Amino acid sequence: MTSNKMFNILVPVISVLIGLLSGAVIMLGFGYNPIEGYAALWEGAFGDMYFVGETVRQVTPYILTGLAVAFAFRTGLFNIGAEGQVIVGWLAAIWVGITFDLPMYIHLPFAVIVAALAGAIWGFIPGLLKARLGVHEVIVTIMLNYVALYSSNALIRSVLSDNQDKTDKIAATASLSSEWLQNLTFFSRMHYGILIAVFAAIIMWFLIERTSIGYELKSVGYNQHASKYAGMNVQRNIILAMVISGAFAGLAGAMEGLGTYGNMSVSSGFTNLGFDGIAVALLGANTAIGVILAAFLFGALKVGALNMPTEAGVPNELVDIIIALIIFFVASSYIIRWVLLRLKKGEK
Amino acid sequence: MGVIELLAQVIPPALFFSAPLIFTALGGVFSERSGVVNIGLEGLMVMGAFVGIVFNLTFADVLGPWTPWVSILVAMVVSAIFSVIHAVAAVSFRADQVVSGVAINFLALGLGIFLTKQFYGKGQTDMVTQPFYTTDIWFLSDIPFLGPIFFEGIYVISYISIILALVCWYIMYKTPFGLRLRAVGEHPMAADTNGISVTKMRYVAVIISGAFGGLGGSVFALTIALNFSHATIVGQGFMALAAVIFGKWHPLGAMGAALFFGFAQSLSVIGAGIPLLADVPQVFLLIAPYVLTILALAGFIGRSEAPRANGEPYIKGSR
């Protein structure tokens, strides 16, 4: 069984390596220099403090949406709705940020909590429908993504601004951004949100691994019928899992609203933070620590990719292909295990 | 405004918004009925749209008015090949099917934009010169009352999608192939003991879903979007997936759900011209299809039961 634990770490690592290798092959195939390409990627992610700051900024919401998807997965639910929960969280944070006039030590936590609540409510709806009426959570969360997108656009135009395409900037007392961090990182958009994200990861770990609530949630994820037979309230656990999942995603919205942008714009499409969160959760094997590591990898890839077109002439979408392949190999872990076992046998 | 004018204004756009959803949802029905969850429908549509547009742009001069028809066929073939990736992962590699579906979505979009930049040096293609056009259907459009509503200024492809749904229903419920397909999705072990190859059936089903997804994506691209960029297919595949579940994994049910979505989407486009809807703020028309779907699922559709073995890899000899 010890080798099983080793596999759990080896499979993601091998998947990442194969993904990067495939990326190199694709670059070669289209006549680019893969070494130049990856050098540009590295430079764009960690080249100087500015890029490091931008990478951390991107990692922050990825951790939170990753946690959101991972948390729901643990209870056997698939939350495609992190996207919508990010949007309502973002909107709620901005609303608190521009409407209220409070001292910072109340205003900022208030804005963050309201964002988490908004996300939680957006997660509560599919949770309730799944628990009480057996409606598939995948379809409800997909629908709610669109409802969130279009309604927040309408609210930005009509309520939060005067027919403008974006809201005002939030009050400084609600902002997560810090001059100190910006100076440190040559004026990147890095903000204190990363602390919240890491704290959220610790909460998830504690909740899942160290409390009876987490035990019940996992149990429902493994086998609903057995859990029910053991006296657990399956319906309540399903709702709770979606609410907590939504709260994490709502926090990710707060990071964008209070940290990175400081306002919210009308948008024709999704932020993709929620969808990328699915990839983060999958690579992170739905564990808190795994999600943090995966978020760092994908954040670095995404931010670093922006440097690839200018320095190496490689379209930055190459990184999307690499990420897709990594997920594909993680999903196909069975075959990686099989190959590894074959190799081991060969040694003997 | 009379009833006929009103219907003539509402129904053609509803049909033309539905067609891509119907095609793709039918693909989803095949895949899921064989026991393979297909979240990758979105990606298959992206691939179809990309191939359809690129082929159309490249061969418009050679093929003339036949271009869109050949384009959707080529898109079908390429998407079918592309879907083999999902089949290999889900059937042979015993991957988590949801996960490999997500990978398909990421891969199709990444690949599509990457290649667009390779071919055209920019993030989106030019507009196609040979899209599908609306026509009056010969003879049928002369029928009084019904003609103007259903057969004037319409895309032929809309009717092809409805006919295809009927064909799919026939295949799935009236042929040995359909019986086997459903058996593999409900109880693979029983099917296996009866000599049906679970692997083969599931591969075939996923490839069919790839072909239909590509068809849906290319039809969307050549009737509505007219070019390819990262914003061409944004969520239509997920809508199709919703139609599959909404339609209870039945070809005609999925078609009905897709028609409903198409109708609801068309309302937000043509709403301003309809007296009753003109005063409604646009946001309500925009979110209406999604809210109605949720309400419908929660209210009168009831519990949706997926094919029993949906999402589970079949491992020979395991109980």
PDB file of N, CA, C and O in Angstrom, chain A residues 31-94:
ATOM      1  N   GLY A  31       7.789  24.479 -36.059  1.00  0.00           N
ATOM      2  CA  GLY A  31       8.980  25.233 -36.419  1.00  0.00           C
ATOM      3  C   GLY A  31       9.427  26.265 -35.402  1.00  0.00           C
ATOM      4  O   GLY A  31      10.114  27.223 -35.747  1.00  0.00           O
ATOM      5  N   TYR A  32       8.994  26.099 -34.137  1.00  0.00           N
ATOM      6  CA  TYR A  32       9.524  26.991 -33.111  1.00  0.00           C
ATOM      7  C   TYR A  32      10.630  26.269 -32.362  1.00  0.00           C
ATOM      8  O   TYR A  32      10.711  25.055 -32.379  1.00  0.00           O
ATOM      9  N   ASN A  33      11.426  27.075 -31.653  1.00  0.00           N
ATOM     10  CA  ASN A  33      12.466  26.490 -30.823  1.00  0.00           C
ATOM     11  C   ASN A  33      11.893  26.263 -29.422  1.00  0.00           C
ATOM     12  O   ASN A  33      11.612  27.218 -28.711  1.00  0.00           O
ATOM     13  N   PRO A  34      11.696  24.994 -29.011  1.00  0.00           N
ATOM     14  CA  PRO A  34      11.047  24.752 -27.722  1.00  0.00           C
ATOM     15  C   PRO A  34      11.837  25.307 -26.541  1.00  0.00           C
ATOM     16  O   PRO A  34      11.246  25.726 -25.554  1.00  0.00           O
ATOM     17  N   ILE A  35      13.165  25.310 -26.644  1.00  0.00           N
ATOM     18  CA  ILE A  35      13.958  25.827 -25.522  1.00  0.00           C
ATOM     19  C   ILE A  35      13.710  27.325 -25.372  1.00  0.00           C
ATOM     20  O   ILE A  35      13.461  27.832 -24.280  1.00  0.00           O
ATOM     21  N   GLU A  36      13.715  28.020 -26.504  1.00  0.00           N
ATOM     22  CA  GLU A  36      13.393  29.452 -26.461  1.00  0.00           C
ATOM     23  C   GLU A  36      11.990  29.672 -25.905  1.00  0.00           C
ATOM     24  O   GLU A  36      11.754  30.573 -25.098  1.00  0.00           O
ATOM     25  N   GLY A  37      11.068  28.833 -26.348  1.00  0.00           N
ATOM     26  CA  GLY A  37       9.682  28.967 -25.912  1.00  0.00           C
ATOM     27  C   GLY A  37       9.549  28.826 -24.406  1.00  0.00           C
ATOM     28  O   GLY A  37       8.961  29.685 -23.745  1.00  0.00           O
ATOM     29  N   TYR A  38      10.132  27.757 -23.877  1.00  0.00           N
ATOM     30  CA  TYR A  38      10.019  27.545 -22.438  1.00  0.00           C
ATOM     31  C   TYR A  38      10.833  28.557 -21.660  1.00  0.00           C
ATOM     32  O   TYR A  38      10.462  28.930 -20.534  1.00  0.00           O
ATOM     33  N   ALA A  39      11.941  29.015 -22.235  1.00  0.00           N
ATOM     34  CA  ALA A  39      12.714  30.061 -21.556  1.00  0.00           C
ATOM     35  C   ALA A  39      11.862  31.323 -21.427  1.00  0.00           C
ATOM     36  O   ALA A  39      11.829  31.974 -20.373  1.00  0.00           O
ATOM     37  N   ALA A  40      11.143  31.655 -22.512  1.00  0.00           N
ATOM     38  CA  ALA A  40      10.274  32.834 -22.477  1.00  0.00           C
ATOM     39  C   ALA A  40       9.169  32.639 -21.449  1.00  0.00           C
ATOM     40  O   ALA A  40       8.797  33.566 -20.716  1.00  0.00           O
ATOM     41  N   LEU A  41       8.656  31.416 -21.371  1.00  0.00           N
ATOM     42  CA  LEU A  41       7.603  31.116 -20.397  1.00  0.00           C
ATOM     43  C   LEU A  41       8.125  31.311 -18.978  1.00  0.00           C
ATOM     44  O   LEU A  41       7.493  31.951 -18.141  1.00  0.00           O
ATOM     45  N   TRP A  42       9.302  30.774 -18.717  1.00  0.00           N
ATOM     46  CA  TRP A  42       9.904  30.896 -17.388  1.00  0.00           C
ATOM     47  C   TRP A  42      10.149  32.363 -17.056  1.00  0.00           C
ATOM     48  O   TRP A  42       9.810  32.842 -15.971  1.00  0.00           O
ATOM     49  N   GLU A  43      10.717  33.063 -18.029  1.00  0.00           N
ATOM     50  CA  GLU A  43      10.994  34.488 -17.866  1.00  0.00           C
ATOM     51  C   GLU A  43       9.701  35.243 -17.527  1.00  0.00           C
ATOM     52  O   GLU A  43       9.665  36.095 -16.632  1.00  0.00           O
ATOM     53  N   GLY A  44       8.633  34.903 -18.239  1.00  0.00           N
ATOM     54  CA  GLY A  44       7.363  35.603 -18.056  1.00  0.00           C
ATOM     55  C   GLY A  44       6.679  35.269 -16.741  1.00  0.00           C
ATOM     56  O   GLY A  44       5.781  35.991 -16.304  1.00  0.00           O
ATOM     57  N   ALA A  45       7.075  34.168 -16.110  1.00  0.00           N
ATOM     58  CA  ALA A  45       6.442  33.798 -14.851  1.00  0.00           C
ATOM     59  C   ALA A  45       7.303  34.193 -13.653  1.00  0.00           C
ATOM     60  O   ALA A  45       6.788  34.617 -12.627  1.00  0.00           O
ATOM     61  N   PHE A  46       8.638  34.058 -13.798  1.00  0.00           N
ATOM     62  CA  PHE A  46       9.502  34.296 -12.649  1.00  0.00           C
ATOM     63  C   PHE A  46      10.699  35.191 -12.976  1.00  0.00           C
ATOM     64  O   PHE A  46      11.621  35.306 -12.183  1.00  0.00           O
ATOM     65  N   GLY A  47      10.694  35.781 -14.176  1.00  0.00           N
ATOM     66  CA  GLY A  47      11.869  36.520 -14.641  1.00  0.00           C
ATOM     67  C   GLY A  47      12.329  37.628 -13.705  1.00  0.00           C
ATOM     68  O   GLY A  47      13.514  37.737 -13.392  1.00  0.00           O
ATOM     69  N   ASP A  48      11.429  38.485 -13.244  1.00  0.00           N
ATOM     70  CA  ASP A  48      11.810  39.448 -12.216  1.00  0.00           C
ATOM     71  C   ASP A  48      10.647  39.605 -11.247  1.00  0.00           C
ATOM     72  O   ASP A  48       9.624  38.922 -11.373  1.00  0.00           O
ATOM     73  N   MET A  49      10.789  40.501 -10.292  1.00  0.00           N
ATOM     74  CA  MET A  49       9.786  40.587  -9.235  1.00  0.00           C
ATOM     75  C   MET A  49       8.400  40.954  -9.776  1.00  0.00           C
ATOM     76  O   MET A  49       7.385  40.548  -9.234  1.00  0.00           O
ATOM     77  N   TYR A  50       8.378  41.736 -10.864  1.00  0.00           N
ATOM     78  CA  TYR A  50       7.082  42.102 -11.423  1.00  0.00           C
ATOM     79  C   TYR A  50       6.328  40.842 -11.865  1.00  0.00           C
ATOM     80  O   TYR A  50       5.156  40.650 -11.546  1.00  0.00           O
ATOM     81  N   PHE A  51       7.033  39.986 -12.602  1.00  0.00           N
ATOM     82  CA  PHE A  51       6.380  38.780 -13.099  1.00  0.00           C
ATOM     83  C   PHE A  51       6.000  37.846 -11.957  1.00  0.00           C
ATOM     84  O   PHE A  51       4.940  37.212 -11.998  1.00  0.00           O
ATOM     85  N   VAL A  52       6.856  37.788 -10.931  1.00  0.00           N
ATOM     86  CA  VAL A  52       6.518  36.960  -9.776  1.00  0.00           C
ATOM     87  C   VAL A  52       5.230  37.474  -9.146  1.00  0.00           C
ATOM     88  O   VAL A  52       4.314  36.706  -8.821  1.00  0.00           O
ATOM     89  N   GLY A  53       5.149  38.799  -9.003  1.00  0.00           N
ATOM     90  CA  GLY A  53       3.945  39.397  -8.419  1.00  0.00           C
ATOM     91  C   GLY A  53       2.708  39.064  -9.229  1.00  0.00           C
ATOM     92  O   GLY A  53       1.663  38.698  -8.686  1.00  0.00           O
ATOM     93  N   GLU A  54       2.808  39.168 -10.559  1.00  0.00           N
ATOM     94  CA  GLU A  54       1.669  38.868 -11.421  1.00  0.00           C
ATOM     95  C   GLU A  54       1.286  37.393 -11.317  1.00  0.00           C
ATOM     96  O   GLU A  54       0.113  37.044 -11.347  1.00  0.00           O
ATOM     97  N   THR A  55       2.301  36.513 -11.229  1.00  0.00           N
ATOM     98  CA  THR A  55       2.009  35.088 -11.090  1.00  0.00           C
ATOM     99  C   THR A  55       1.232  34.834  -9.804  1.00  0.00           C
ATOM    100  O   THR A  55       0.214  34.139  -9.809  1.00  0.00           O
ATOM    101  N   VAL A  56       1.696  35.436  -8.705  1.00  0.00           N
ATOM    102  CA  VAL A  56       1.005  35.243  -7.429  1.00  0.00           C
ATOM    103  C   VAL A  56      -0.421  35.769  -7.521  1.00  0.00           C
ATOM    104  O   VAL A  56      -1.357  35.159  -7.013  1.00  0.00           O
ATOM    105  N   ARG A  57      -0.599  36.904  -8.211  1.00  0.00           N
ATOM    106  CA  ARG A  57      -1.930  37.470  -8.375  1.00  0.00           C
ATOM    107  C   ARG A  57      -2.861  36.479  -9.086  1.00  0.00           C
ATOM    108  O   ARG A  57      -4.010  36.299  -8.708  1.00  0.00           O
ATOM    109  N   GLN A  58      -2.327  35.820 -10.114  1.00  0.00           N
ATOM    110  CA  GLN A  58      -3.131  34.851 -10.860  1.00  0.00           C
ATOM    111  C   GLN A  58      -3.394  33.591 -10.038  1.00  0.00           C
ATOM    112  O   GLN A  58      -4.454  32.978 -10.149  1.00  0.00           O
ATOM    113  N   VAL A  59      -2.396  33.229  -9.224  1.00  0.00           N
ATOM    114  CA  VAL A  59      -2.529  32.008  -8.423  1.00  0.00           C
ATOM    115  C   VAL A  59      -3.635  32.158  -7.389  1.00  0.00           C
ATOM    116  O   VAL A  59      -4.368  31.210  -7.103  1.00  0.00           O
ATOM    117  N   THR A  60      -3.775  33.385  -6.839  1.00  0.00           N
ATOM    118  CA  THR A  60      -4.716  33.613  -5.730  1.00  0.00           C
ATOM    119  C   THR A  60      -6.135  33.123  -6.040  1.00  0.00           C
ATOM    120  O   THR A  60      -6.651  32.263  -5.316  1.00  0.00           O
ATOM    121  N   PRO A  61      -6.794  33.626  -7.098  1.00  0.00           N
ATOM    122  CA  PRO A  61      -8.147  33.110  -7.358  1.00  0.00           C
ATOM    123  C   PRO A  61      -8.154  31.649  -7.787  1.00  0.00           C
ATOM    124  O   PRO A  61      -9.131  30.934  -7.523  1.00  0.00           O
ATOM    125  N   TYR A  62      -7.062  31.188  -8.440  1.00  0.00           N
ATOM    126  CA  TYR A  62      -7.005  29.775  -8.843  1.00  0.00           C
ATOM    127  C   TYR A  62      -7.062  28.862  -7.629  1.00  0.00           C
ATOM    128  O   TYR A  62      -7.713  27.819  -7.663  1.00  0.00           O
ATOM    129  N   ILE A  63      -6.357  29.238  -6.557  1.00  0.00           N
ATOM    130  CA  ILE A  63      -6.403  28.402  -5.350  1.00  0.00           C
ATOM    131  C   ILE A  63      -7.846  28.303  -4.886  1.00  0.00           C
ATOM    132  O   ILE A  63      -8.354  27.219  -4.594  1.00  0.00           O
ATOM    133  N   LEU A  64      -8.529  29.445  -4.849  1.00  0.00           N
ATOM    134  CA  LEU A  64      -9.878  29.459  -4.276  1.00  0.00           C
ATOM    135  C   LEU A  64     -10.886  28.718  -5.157  1.00  0.00           C
ATOM    136  O   LEU A  64     -11.703  27.949  -4.647  1.00  0.00           O
ATOM    137  N   THR A  65     -10.838  28.935  -6.473  1.00  0.00           N
ATOM    138  CA  THR A  65     -11.784  28.191  -7.311  1.00  0.00           C
ATOM    139  C   THR A  65     -11.419  26.709  -7.319  1.00  0.00           C
ATOM    140  O   THR A  65     -12.295  25.844  -7.381  1.00  0.00           O
ATOM    141  N   GLY A  66     -10.118  26.422  -7.249  1.00  0.00           N
ATOM    142  CA  GLY A  66      -9.690  25.028  -7.161  1.00  0.00           C
ATOM    143  C   GLY A  66     -10.253  24.376  -5.913  1.00  0.00           C
ATOM    144  O   GLY A  66     -10.781  23.258  -5.950  1.00  0.00           O
ATOM    145  N   LEU A  67     -10.169  25.083  -4.785  1.00  0.00           N
ATOM    146  CA  LEU A  67     -10.724  24.557  -3.540  1.00  0.00           C
ATOM    147  C   LEU A  67     -12.220  24.341  -3.672  1.00  0.00           C
ATOM    148  O   LEU A  67     -12.766  23.341  -3.194  1.00  0.00           O
ATOM    149  N   ALA A  68     -12.894  25.294  -4.322  1.00  0.00           N
ATOM    150  CA  ALA A  68     -14.343  25.194  -4.470  1.00  0.00           C
ATOM    151  C   ALA A  68     -14.712  23.912  -5.202  1.00  0.00           C
ATOM    152  O   ALA A  68     -15.558  23.133  -4.743  1.00  0.00           O
ATOM    153  N   VAL A  69     -14.069  23.674  -6.346  1.00  0.00           N
ATOM    154  CA  VAL A  69     -14.390  22.481  -7.129  1.00  0.00           C
ATOM    155  C   VAL A  69     -13.989  21.220  -6.372  1.00  0.00           C
ATOM    156  O   VAL A  69     -14.737  20.239  -6.311  1.00  0.00           O
ATOM    157  N   ALA A  70     -12.801  21.270  -5.734  1.00  0.00           N
ATOM    158  CA  ALA A  70     -12.296  20.101  -5.016  1.00  0.00           C
ATOM    159  C   ALA A  70     -13.219  19.738  -3.858  1.00  0.00           C
ATOM    160  O   ALA A  70     -13.518  18.574  -3.626  1.00  0.00           O
ATOM    161  N   PHE A  71     -13.684  20.753  -3.142  1.00  0.00           N
ATOM    162  CA  PHE A  71     -14.535  20.500  -1.985  1.00  0.00           C
ATOM    163  C   PHE A  71     -15.817  19.780  -2.395  1.00  0.00           C
ATOM    164  O   PHE A  71     -16.239  18.815  -1.755  1.00  0.00           O
ATOM    165  N   ALA A  72     -16.415  20.261  -3.485  1.00  0.00           N
ATOM    166  CA  ALA A  72     -17.640  19.614  -3.950  1.00  0.00           C
ATOM    167  C   ALA A  72     -17.353  18.187  -4.425  1.00  0.00           C
ATOM    168  O   ALA A  72     -18.127  17.263  -4.166  1.00  0.00           O
ATOM    169  N   PHE A  73     -16.228  18.011  -5.108  1.00  0.00           N
ATOM    170  CA  PHE A  73     -15.845  16.675  -5.595  1.00  0.00           C
ATOM    171  C   PHE A  73     -15.764  15.685  -4.448  1.00  0.00           C
ATOM    172  O   PHE A  73     -16.129  14.518  -4.573  1.00  0.00           O
ATOM    173  N   ARG A  74     -15.244  16.151  -3.309  1.00  0.00           N
ATOM    174  CA  ARG A  74     -15.070  15.272  -2.161  1.00  0.00           C
ATOM    175  C   ARG A  74     -16.400  14.694  -1.694  1.00  0.00           C
ATOM    176  O   ARG A  74     -16.464  13.629  -1.114  1.00  0.00           O
ATOM    177  N   THR A  75     -17.486  15.460  -1.922  1.00  0.00           N
ATOM    178  CA  THR A  75     -18.805  14.972  -1.537  1.00  0.00           C
ATOM    179  C   THR A  75     -19.517  14.365  -2.740  1.00  0.00           C
ATOM    180  O   THR A  75     -20.732  14.177  -2.739  1.00  0.00           O
ATOM    181  N   GLY A  76     -18.757  14.092  -3.790  1.00  0.00           N
ATOM    182  CA  GLY A  76     -19.344  13.441  -4.949  1.00  0.00           C
ATOM    183  C   GLY A  76     -20.163  14.372  -5.817  1.00  0.00           C
ATOM    184  O   GLY A  76     -21.004  13.928  -6.587  1.00  0.00           O
ATOM    185  N   LEU A  77     -19.945  15.675  -5.692  1.00  0.00           N
ATOM    186  CA  LEU A  77     -20.690  16.635  -6.503  1.00  0.00           C
ATOM    187  C   LEU A  77     -19.737  17.328  -7.468  1.00  0.00           C
ATOM    188  O   LEU A  77     -18.578  17.564  -7.133  1.00  0.00           O
ATOM    189  N   PHE A  78     -20.261  17.650  -8.653  1.00  0.00           N
ATOM    190  CA  PHE A  78     -19.418  18.329  -9.636  1.00  0.00           C
ATOM    191  C   PHE A  78     -19.920  19.758  -9.778  1.00  0.00           C
ATOM    192  O   PHE A  78     -20.984  20.011 -10.312  1.00  0.00           O
ATOM    193  N   ASN A  79     -19.134  20.693  -9.270  1.00  0.00           N
ATOM    194  CA  ASN A  79     -19.540  22.094  -9.280  1.00  0.00           C
ATOM    195  C   ASN A  79     -18.967  22.807 -10.505  1.00  0.00           C
ATOM    196  O   ASN A  79     -17.882  23.362 -10.447  1.00  0.00           O
ATOM    197  N   ILE A  80     -19.699  22.767 -11.625  1.00  0.00           N
ATOM    198  CA  ILE A  80     -19.245  23.537 -12.796  1.00  0.00           C
ATOM    199  C   ILE A  80     -19.603  24.993 -12.592  1.00  0.00           C
ATOM    200  O   ILE A  80     -19.230  25.857 -13.355  1.00  0.00           O
ATOM    201  N   GLY A  81     -20.354  25.263 -11.516  1.00  0.00           N
ATOM    202  CA  GLY A  81     -20.879  26.609 -11.306  1.00  0.00           C
ATOM    203  C   GLY A  81     -19.928  27.547 -10.597  1.00  0.00           C
ATOM    204  O   GLY A  81     -20.314  28.671 -10.273  1.00  0.00           O
ATOM    205  N   ALA A  82     -18.683  27.125 -10.341  1.00  0.00           N
ATOM    206  CA  ALA A  82     -17.739  28.021  -9.680  1.00  0.00           C
ATOM    207  C   ALA A  82     -17.664  29.340 -10.449  1.00  0.00           C
ATOM    208  O   ALA A  82     -17.539  30.414  -9.850  1.00  0.00           O
ATOM    209  N   GLU A  83     -17.778  29.238 -11.761  1.00  0.00           N
ATOM    210  CA  GLU A  83     -17.735  30.428 -12.613  1.00  0.00           C
ATOM    211  C   GLU A  83     -18.792  31.460 -12.180  1.00  0.00           C
ATOM    212  O   GLU A  83     -18.483  32.630 -11.953  1.00  0.00           O
ATOM    213  N   GLY A  84     -20.027  31.017 -12.047  1.00  0.00           N
ATOM    214  CA  GLY A  84     -21.104  31.922 -11.645  1.00  0.00           C
ATOM    215  C   GLY A  84     -20.925  32.411 -10.224  1.00  0.00           C
ATOM    216  O   GLY A  84     -21.212  33.571  -9.905  1.00  0.00           O
ATOM    217  N   GLN A  85     -20.426  31.530  -9.352  1.00  0.00           N
ATOM    218  CA  GLN A  85     -20.219  31.909  -7.963  1.00  0.00           C
ATOM    219  C   GLN A  85     -19.119  32.951  -7.847  1.00  0.00           C
ATOM    220  O   GLN A  85     -19.184  33.848  -7.003  1.00  0.00           O
ATOM    221  N   VAL A  86     -18.099  32.858  -8.712  1.00  0.00           N
ATOM    222  CA  VAL A  86     -17.064  33.895  -8.755  1.00  0.00           C
ATOM    223  C   VAL A  86     -17.701  35.237  -9.124  1.00  0.00           C
ATOM    224  O   VAL A  86     -17.434  36.263  -8.497  1.00  0.00           O
ATOM    225  N   ILE A  87     -18.580  35.192 -10.124  1.00  0.00           N
ATOM    226  CA  ILE A  87     -19.166  36.454 -10.605  1.00  0.00           C
ATOM    227  C   ILE A  87     -20.024  37.108  -9.523  1.00  0.00           C
ATOM    228  O   ILE A  87     -19.887  38.302  -9.260  1.00  0.00           O
ATOM    229  N   VAL A  88     -20.891  36.334  -8.850  1.00  0.00           N
ATOM    230  CA  VAL A  88     -21.731  36.962  -7.819  1.00  0.00           C
ATOM    231  C   VAL A  88     -20.877  37.421  -6.631  1.00  0.00           C
ATOM    232  O   VAL A  88     -21.165  38.459  -6.026  1.00  0.00           O
ATOM    233  N   GLY A  89     -19.827  36.656  -6.314  1.00  0.00           N
ATOM    234  CA  GLY A  89     -18.937  37.078  -5.232  1.00  0.00           C
ATOM    235  C   GLY A  89     -18.257  38.394  -5.562  1.00  0.00           C
ATOM    236  O   GLY A  89     -18.176  39.307  -4.736  1.00  0.00           O
ATOM    237  N   TRP A  90     -17.783  38.493  -6.785  1.00  0.00           N
ATOM    238  CA  TRP A  90     -17.128  39.702  -7.273  1.00  0.00           C
ATOM    239  C   TRP A  90     -18.097  40.886  -7.172  1.00  0.00           C
ATOM    240  O   TRP A  90     -17.782  41.948  -6.620  1.00  0.00           O
ATOM    241  N   LEU A  91     -19.310  40.674  -7.667  1.00  0.00           N
ATOM    242  CA  LEU A  91     -20.320  41.736  -7.661  1.00  0.00           C
ATOM    243  C   LEU A  91     -20.633  42.171  -6.224  1.00  0.00           C
ATOM    244  O   LEU A  91     -20.687  43.378  -5.926  1.00  0.00           O
ATOM    245  N   ALA A  92     -20.804  41.199  -5.320  1.00  0.00           N
ATOM    246  CA  ALA A  92     -21.158  41.522  -3.943  1.00  0.00           C
ATOM    247  C   ALA A  92     -20.031  42.318  -3.273  1.00  0.00           C
ATOM    248  O   ALA A  92     -20.280  43.294  -2.549  1.00  0.00           O
ATOM    249  N   ALA A  93     -18.790  41.880  -3.542  1.00  0.00           N
ATOM    250  CA  ALA A  93     -17.647  42.567  -2.937  1.00  0.00           C
ATOM    251  C   ALA A  93     -17.590  44.020  -3.405  1.00  0.00           C
ATOM    252  O   ALA A  93     -17.361  44.943  -2.611  1.00  0.00           O
ATOM    253  N   ILE A  94     -17.829  44.221  -4.691  1.00  0.00           N
ATOM    254  CA  ILE A  94     -17.794  45.582  -5.235  1.00  0.00           C
ATOM    255  C   ILE A  94     -18.911  46.422  -4.632  1.00  0.00           C
ATOM    256  O   ILE A  94     -18.725  47.589  -4.270  1.00  0.00           O
TER     257      ILE A  94
END
